[in-house]
mmCIF file of C-alpha atoms in Angstrom:
data_model
loop_
_atom_site.group_PDB
_atom_site.id
_atom_site.type_symbol
_atom_site.label_atom_id
_atom_site.label_comp_id
_atom_site.label_asym_id
_atom_site.label_seq_id
_atom_site.Cartn_x
_atom_site.Cartn_y
_atom_site.Cartn_z
ATOM 1 C CA UNK A 13 12.280 -35.260 -9.324
ATOM 2 C CA UNK A 14 9.400 -34.761 -11.087
ATOM 3 C CA UNK A 15 8.635 -33.102 -14.526
ATOM 4 C CA UNK A 16 9.958 -33.603 -17.929
ATOM 5 C CA UNK A 17 11.735 -32.255 -18.353
ATOM 6 C CA UNK A 18 13.601 -32.180 -14.527
ATOM 7 C CA UNK A 19 12.984 -28.905 -12.260
ATOM 8 C CA UNK A 20 14.996 -26.410 -13.516
ATOM 9 C CA UNK A 21 13.869 -22.923 -13.236
ATOM 10 C CA UNK A 22 15.377 -19.570 -12.952
ATOM 11 C CA UNK A 23 14.069 -17.728 -9.607
ATOM 12 C CA UNK A 24 14.686 -13.632 -9.760
ATOM 13 C CA UNK A 25 15.038 -11.678 -6.817
ATOM 14 C CA UNK A 26 15.076 -8.177 -6.302
ATOM 15 C CA UNK A 27 18.207 -7.679 -6.694
ATOM 16 C CA UNK A 28 19.578 -11.414 -7.532
ATOM 17 C CA UNK A 29 18.744 -13.591 -9.786
ATOM 18 C CA UNK A 30 19.221 -17.517 -8.827
ATOM 19 C CA UNK A 31 19.232 -21.009 -10.469
ATOM 20 C CA UNK A 32 17.749 -23.377 -9.128
ATOM 21 C CA UNK A 33 17.300 -26.277 -11.012
ATOM 22 C CA UNK A 34 16.751 -29.145 -8.975
ATOM 23 C CA UNK A 35 17.763 -27.824 -6.062
ATOM 24 C CA UNK A 36 21.872 -26.924 -5.313
ATOM 25 C CA UNK A 37 24.966 -28.792 -4.071
ATOM 26 C CA UNK A 38 26.142 -29.051 -0.757
ATOM 27 C CA UNK A 39 24.788 -25.828 0.729
ATOM 28 C CA UNK A 40 27.109 -23.081 -0.311
ATOM 29 C CA UNK A 41 30.093 -24.141 -1.973
ATOM 30 C CA UNK A 42 27.548 -24.978 -4.738
ATOM 31 C CA UNK A 43 25.470 -21.676 -5.197
ATOM 32 C CA UNK A 44 28.471 -20.228 -4.444
ATOM 33 C CA UNK A 45 30.679 -22.116 -7.288
ATOM 34 C CA UNK A 46 28.564 -23.846 -9.357
ATOM 35 C CA UNK A 47 28.139 -23.275 -13.154
ATOM 36 C CA UNK A 48 24.999 -23.927 -14.337
ATOM 37 C CA UNK A 49 23.140 -20.034 -14.619
ATOM 38 C CA UNK A 50 20.434 -20.472 -18.100
ATOM 39 C CA UNK A 51 21.759 -24.334 -18.291
ATOM 40 C CA UNK A 52 18.434 -26.604 -19.384
ATOM 41 C CA UNK A 53 20.488 -29.563 -17.006
ATOM 42 C CA UNK A 54 22.749 -29.662 -13.968
ATOM 43 C CA UNK A 55 24.080 -32.477 -13.020
ATOM 44 C CA UNK A 56 24.979 -32.814 -9.083
ATOM 45 C CA UNK A 57 24.846 -35.629 -5.720
ATOM 46 C CA UNK A 58 22.265 -37.252 -5.141
ATOM 47 C CA UNK A 59 22.484 -35.846 -1.377
ATOM 48 C CA UNK A 60 21.780 -32.142 -3.087
ATOM 49 C CA UNK A 61 18.728 -32.882 -4.332
ATOM 50 C CA UNK A 62 15.434 -32.900 -2.646
ATOM 51 C CA UNK A 63 12.222 -34.714 -4.044
ATOM 52 C CA UNK A 64 9.669 -32.371 -5.328
ATOM 53 C CA UNK A 65 6.055 -33.427 -4.039
ATOM 54 C CA UNK A 66 3.843 -34.532 -6.910
ATOM 55 C CA UNK A 67 0.777 -31.983 -5.956
ATOM 56 C CA UNK A 68 3.112 -29.083 -7.228
ATOM 57 C CA UNK A 69 3.630 -28.336 -10.703
ATOM 58 C CA UNK A 70 7.658 -27.359 -11.444
ATOM 59 C CA UNK A 71 6.622 -22.963 -11.608
ATOM 60 C CA UNK A 72 4.982 -23.217 -8.016
ATOM 61 C CA UNK A 73 7.460 -25.657 -6.473
ATOM 62 C CA UNK A 74 10.274 -23.478 -7.435
ATOM 63 C CA UNK A 75 9.916 -19.931 -5.602
ATOM 64 C CA UNK A 76 9.620 -22.615 -3.091
ATOM 65 C CA UNK A 77 13.039 -24.141 -3.105
ATOM 66 C CA UNK A 78 13.932 -19.778 -3.121
ATOM 67 C CA UNK A 79 11.700 -17.303 -1.622
ATOM 68 C CA UNK A 80 9.820 -19.891 0.103
ATOM 69 C CA UNK A 81 12.454 -21.600 2.150
ATOM 70 C CA UNK A 82 14.266 -18.886 3.156
ATOM 71 C CA UNK A 83 11.133 -17.317 5.278
ATOM 72 C CA UNK A 84 9.910 -20.703 6.583
ATOM 73 C CA UNK A 85 13.686 -21.035 7.802
ATOM 74 C CA UNK A 86 13.542 -18.272 9.825
ATOM 75 C CA UNK A 87 10.033 -18.350 10.520
ATOM 76 C CA UNK A 88 10.448 -21.613 12.273
ATOM 77 C CA UNK A 89 14.273 -20.864 13.470
ATOM 78 C CA UNK A 90 12.936 -17.541 15.215
ATOM 79 C CA UNK A 91 11.408 -18.924 18.829
ATOM 80 C CA UNK A 92 7.919 -17.549 17.536
ATOM 81 C CA UNK A 93 4.888 -20.162 18.816
ATOM 82 C CA UNK A 94 1.588 -20.818 17.749
ATOM 83 C CA UNK A 95 -0.519 -17.282 19.163
ATOM 84 C CA UNK A 96 2.675 -14.949 19.543
ATOM 85 C CA UNK A 97 2.277 -12.006 17.415
ATOM 86 C CA UNK A 98 5.300 -12.231 14.084
ATOM 87 C CA UNK A 99 5.213 -8.566 11.991
ATOM 88 C CA UNK A 100 6.556 -9.632 8.395
ATOM 89 C CA UNK A 101 7.970 -7.262 6.778
ATOM 90 C CA UNK A 102 8.317 -6.636 2.627
ATOM 91 C CA UNK A 103 5.354 -8.146 0.884
ATOM 92 C CA UNK A 104 7.116 -9.172 -2.342
ATOM 93 C CA UNK A 105 8.064 -12.972 -3.554
ATOM 94 C CA UNK A 106 9.422 -13.948 0.041
ATOM 95 C CA UNK A 107 6.407 -11.967 1.370
ATOM 96 C CA UNK A 108 3.625 -12.714 0.289
ATOM 97 C CA UNK A 109 4.805 -16.530 1.209
ATOM 98 C CA UNK A 110 6.157 -15.344 4.340
ATOM 99 C CA UNK A 111 2.168 -14.115 5.694
ATOM 100 C CA UNK A 112 1.391 -17.330 4.595
ATOM 101 C CA UNK A 113 3.547 -19.335 6.540
ATOM 102 C CA UNK A 114 2.647 -17.468 8.822
ATOM 103 C CA UNK A 115 -0.430 -17.521 9.449
ATOM 104 C CA UNK A 116 -0.352 -20.953 8.826
ATOM 105 C CA UNK A 117 2.024 -21.975 11.600
ATOM 106 C CA UNK A 118 -0.956 -19.904 14.031
ATOM 107 C CA UNK A 119 0.744 -16.688 14.247
ATOM 108 C CA UNK A 120 -0.884 -13.657 14.523
ATOM 109 C CA UNK A 121 0.488 -11.903 11.262
ATOM 110 C CA UNK A 122 1.295 -8.318 11.156
ATOM 111 C CA UNK A 123 2.223 -6.869 7.733
ATOM 112 C CA UNK A 124 4.802 -4.015 7.706
ATOM 113 C CA UNK A 125 4.508 -1.970 4.148
ATOM 114 C CA UNK A 126 6.291 0.525 2.341
ATOM 115 C CA UNK A 127 2.516 2.648 0.694
ATOM 116 C CA UNK A 128 -0.571 1.215 1.041
ATOM 117 C CA UNK A 129 -0.035 0.136 -2.964
ATOM 118 C CA UNK A 130 -0.517 -3.728 -1.300
ATOM 119 C CA UNK A 131 -2.665 -3.453 1.554
ATOM 120 C CA UNK A 132 -5.422 -5.043 -0.436
ATOM 121 C CA UNK A 133 -3.406 -7.629 -1.590
ATOM 122 C CA UNK A 134 -1.730 -8.319 2.589
ATOM 123 C CA UNK A 135 -5.545 -8.612 3.685
ATOM 124 C CA UNK A 136 -7.061 -11.068 1.583
ATOM 125 C CA UNK A 137 -3.998 -13.309 1.801
ATOM 126 C CA UNK A 138 -5.147 -13.572 5.854
ATOM 127 C CA UNK A 139 -3.917 -10.889 7.481
ATOM 128 C CA UNK A 140 -4.814 -9.669 11.054
ATOM 129 C CA UNK A 141 -2.994 -5.761 10.292
ATOM 130 C CA UNK A 142 -1.313 -3.838 8.150
ATOM 131 C CA UNK A 143 1.054 -1.108 8.487
ATOM 132 C CA UNK A 144 2.173 1.720 6.156
ATOM 133 C CA UNK A 145 5.424 1.833 8.109
ATOM 134 C CA UNK A 146 6.823 5.049 5.433
ATOM 135 C CA UNK A 147 3.572 6.264 7.932
ATOM 136 C CA UNK A 148 4.075 4.331 10.874
ATOM 137 C CA UNK A 149 4.606 8.217 13.170
ATOM 138 C CA UNK A 150 0.627 8.309 12.174
ATOM 139 C CA UNK A 151 -0.897 5.361 11.454
ATOM 140 C CA UNK A 152 -2.985 3.780 13.936
ATOM 141 C CA UNK A 153 -1.760 0.380 13.191
ATOM 142 C CA UNK A 154 0.614 0.731 15.755
ATOM 143 C CA UNK A 155 -0.672 2.144 18.309
ATOM 144 C CA UNK A 156 -2.629 -1.241 17.552
ATOM 145 C CA UNK A 157 0.175 -3.072 17.947
ATOM 146 C CA UNK A 158 1.818 -2.153 20.825
ATOM 147 C CA UNK A 159 -1.640 -2.493 22.634
ATOM 148 C CA UNK A 160 -1.417 -6.369 21.779
ATOM 149 C CA UNK A 161 1.981 -6.436 23.420
ATOM 150 C CA UNK A 162 4.032 -5.346 20.212
ATOM 151 C CA UNK A 163 5.709 -8.010 17.728
ATOM 152 C CA UNK A 164 6.891 -11.563 19.561
ATOM 153 C CA UNK A 165 8.634 -11.492 15.844
ATOM 154 C CA UNK A 166 9.608 -9.428 12.626
ATOM 155 C CA UNK A 167 10.450 -11.256 10.090
ATOM 156 C CA UNK A 168 12.237 -9.244 7.514
ATOM 157 C CA UNK A 169 12.325 -9.414 3.960
ATOM 158 C CA UNK A 170 13.075 -6.310 3.393
ATOM 159 C CA UNK A 171 16.691 -4.263 3.018
ATOM 160 C CA UNK A 172 18.304 -3.134 6.047
ATOM 161 C CA UNK A 173 17.537 0.067 5.456
ATOM 162 C CA UNK A 174 13.872 -0.055 6.055
ATOM 163 C CA UNK A 175 14.829 -1.913 9.869
ATOM 164 C CA UNK A 176 14.750 1.361 11.170
ATOM 165 C CA UNK A 177 12.444 2.027 14.111
ATOM 166 C CA UNK A 178 11.817 -1.815 14.007
ATOM 167 C CA UNK A 179 12.312 -1.797 17.974
ATOM 168 C CA UNK A 180 9.470 0.714 19.043
ATOM 169 C CA UNK A 181 6.966 -1.998 18.042
ATOM 170 C CA UNK A 182 9.212 -5.835 19.799
ATOM 171 C CA UNK A 183 7.730 -7.303 22.178
ATOM 172 C CA UNK A 184 10.036 -7.740 25.252
ATOM 173 C CA UNK A 185 12.159 -10.234 24.568
ATOM 174 C CA UNK A 186 11.156 -9.618 20.496
ATOM 175 C CA UNK A 187 13.269 -10.517 18.276
ATOM 176 C CA UNK A 188 13.452 -9.174 15.226
ATOM 177 C CA UNK A 189 14.916 -11.949 12.078
ATOM 178 C CA UNK A 190 16.707 -10.104 8.711
ATOM 179 C CA UNK A 191 17.000 -12.774 6.035
ATOM 180 C CA UNK A 192 18.634 -10.293 3.849
ATOM 181 C CA UNK A 193 21.698 -11.318 1.976
ATOM 182 C CA UNK A 194 23.565 -7.343 2.244
ATOM 183 C CA UNK A 195 26.146 -6.381 2.740
ATOM 184 C CA UNK A 196 24.359 -3.208 4.271
ATOM 185 C CA UNK A 197 24.446 -2.441 8.040
ATOM 186 C CA UNK A 198 20.951 -2.493 9.889
ATOM 187 C CA UNK A 199 20.473 0.892 11.359
ATOM 188 C CA UNK A 200 19.399 -0.059 14.826
ATOM 189 C CA UNK A 201 20.994 1.027 18.207
ATOM 190 C CA UNK A 202 22.267 -1.601 20.995
ATOM 191 C CA UNK A 203 19.759 0.693 23.620
ATOM 192 C CA UNK A 204 16.670 0.490 21.439
ATOM 193 C CA UNK A 205 17.379 -3.147 21.563
ATOM 194 C CA UNK A 206 18.403 -2.641 25.748
ATOM 195 C CA UNK A 207 15.007 -1.564 26.993
ATOM 196 C CA UNK A 208 12.528 -4.209 25.309
ATOM 197 C CA UNK A 209 15.803 -6.884 26.322
ATOM 198 C CA UNK A 210 15.189 -7.997 22.046
ATOM 199 C CA UNK A 211 17.809 -9.310 19.757
ATOM 200 C CA UNK A 212 18.630 -9.341 15.832
ATOM 201 C CA UNK A 213 19.196 -12.896 14.017
ATOM 202 C CA UNK A 214 19.457 -13.947 10.650
ATOM 203 C CA UNK A 215 18.955 -17.466 9.032
ATOM 204 C CA UNK A 216 20.008 -18.575 5.405
ATOM 205 C CA UNK A 217 18.311 -20.135 2.909
ATOM 206 C CA UNK A 218 19.202 -23.959 4.554
ATOM 207 C CA UNK A 219 19.977 -27.707 3.294
ATOM 208 C CA UNK A 220 18.414 -29.994 0.845
ATOM 209 C CA UNK A 221 16.796 -30.773 4.010
ATOM 210 C CA UNK A 222 15.347 -27.860 4.670
ATOM 211 C CA UNK A 223 14.261 -27.728 1.249
ATOM 212 C CA UNK A 224 11.960 -30.681 1.419
ATOM 213 C CA UNK A 225 10.527 -29.691 4.950
ATOM 214 C CA UNK A 226 9.616 -26.561 2.968
ATOM 215 C CA UNK A 227 8.147 -28.321 0.062
ATOM 216 C CA UNK A 228 5.224 -30.624 2.286
ATOM 217 C CA UNK A 229 4.723 -27.801 4.424
ATOM 218 C CA UNK A 230 3.485 -25.321 1.633
ATOM 219 C CA UNK A 231 1.585 -29.082 0.825
ATOM 220 C CA UNK A 232 -0.030 -30.137 3.478
ATOM 221 C CA UNK A 233 -0.812 -26.682 4.157
ATOM 222 C CA UNK A 234 -1.935 -25.319 1.135
ATOM 223 C CA UNK A 235 0.079 -23.350 0.590
ATOM 224 C CA UNK A 236 0.555 -20.976 -3.203
ATOM 225 C CA UNK A 237 3.269 -18.887 -4.017
ATOM 226 C CA UNK A 238 1.878 -16.031 -7.531
ATOM 227 C CA UNK A 239 3.794 -16.465 -10.705
ATOM 228 C CA UNK A 240 4.247 -14.961 -13.629
ATOM 229 C CA UNK A 241 6.131 -16.957 -15.989
ATOM 230 C CA UNK A 242 8.627 -16.359 -18.900
ATOM 231 C CA UNK A 243 9.874 -18.768 -21.669
ATOM 232 C CA UNK A 244 13.393 -19.616 -20.895
ATOM 233 C CA UNK A 245 14.537 -17.682 -24.457
ATOM 234 C CA UNK A 246 12.156 -14.709 -22.700
ATOM 235 C CA UNK A 247 15.019 -14.375 -19.858
ATOM 236 C CA UNK A 248 16.485 -10.777 -21.409
ATOM 237 C CA UNK A 249 13.248 -9.221 -21.275
ATOM 238 C CA UNK A 250 11.984 -11.276 -17.921
ATOM 239 C CA UNK A 251 15.453 -10.233 -15.644
ATOM 240 C CA UNK A 252 14.041 -6.153 -17.258
ATOM 241 C CA UNK A 253 10.796 -6.831 -15.950
ATOM 242 C CA UNK A 254 12.156 -7.939 -12.600
ATOM 243 C CA UNK A 255 13.898 -4.775 -12.131
ATOM 244 C CA UNK A 256 11.102 -2.537 -13.022
ATOM 245 C CA UNK A 257 10.157 -3.921 -9.406
ATOM 246 C CA UNK A 258 6.394 -3.828 -9.659
ATOM 247 C CA UNK A 259 6.250 -8.103 -9.138
ATOM 248 C CA UNK A 260 3.858 -9.074 -6.277
ATOM 249 C CA UNK A 261 5.200 -12.853 -5.972
ATOM 250 C CA UNK A 262 7.068 -14.164 -8.515
ATOM 251 C CA UNK A 263 8.684 -14.346 -12.487
ATOM 252 C CA UNK A 264 9.658 -18.212 -13.532
ATOM 253 C CA UNK A 265 11.611 -19.516 -16.333
ATOM 254 C CA UNK A 266 10.318 -22.696 -17.990
ATOM 255 C CA UNK A 267 12.581 -24.606 -19.735
ATOM 256 C CA UNK A 268 11.485 -25.262 -23.291
ATOM 257 C CA UNK A 269 10.192 -28.833 -23.200
ATOM 258 C CA UNK A 270 11.542 -31.167 -25.470
#
């Protein structure tokens, strides 16, 4: 574990906030039951820890063991092969990392955005095509994607309701992957999937080994995270900022140096 103090960052998502302090304990048990949110130190069994590469700062590593490992695991378990088309739905804390991982894994990468406000950022990150999913009936990118044969994998980082209509751009034998932890129903009918021989899968964040794999891959391929840091003392202010939903990357709380 690198850094002084040891990695201790509160990473906010768009719906909740999770404490990632040197990684959590054997996975679900720790995420659900560990009493540590907002603390500066945490005692954990060694098998629950992951080594942070020295090339990453604590602040840069923090999103990888939350948002990063989620999309990393989803992509590498999706069945996509180098050269396949992968569509990333949502361009926020998870999406901006997913785009980079997708490209580094050798996938032709499409971004499905809500509006066009983040189109320039998606293309800057290297996306081959951007589609305004809210205007999918008229966006010419939809036809372009269909001419390419459709997406072999659609990785959605958005709420389940955003998946409505996605089978239309799915390739034959394609896979829709959602990483949403929502209780909402996925608005897809069997018939929509039937005509594409498509399937839907989910993917949980992973184990401490998965976290190490994601961190190593991040360093190896030069993937970067976009973060905005707040001191731990301003956690409430950071939380209010997160609730606005305007952040492209991740908000990270940094504990005081002692």
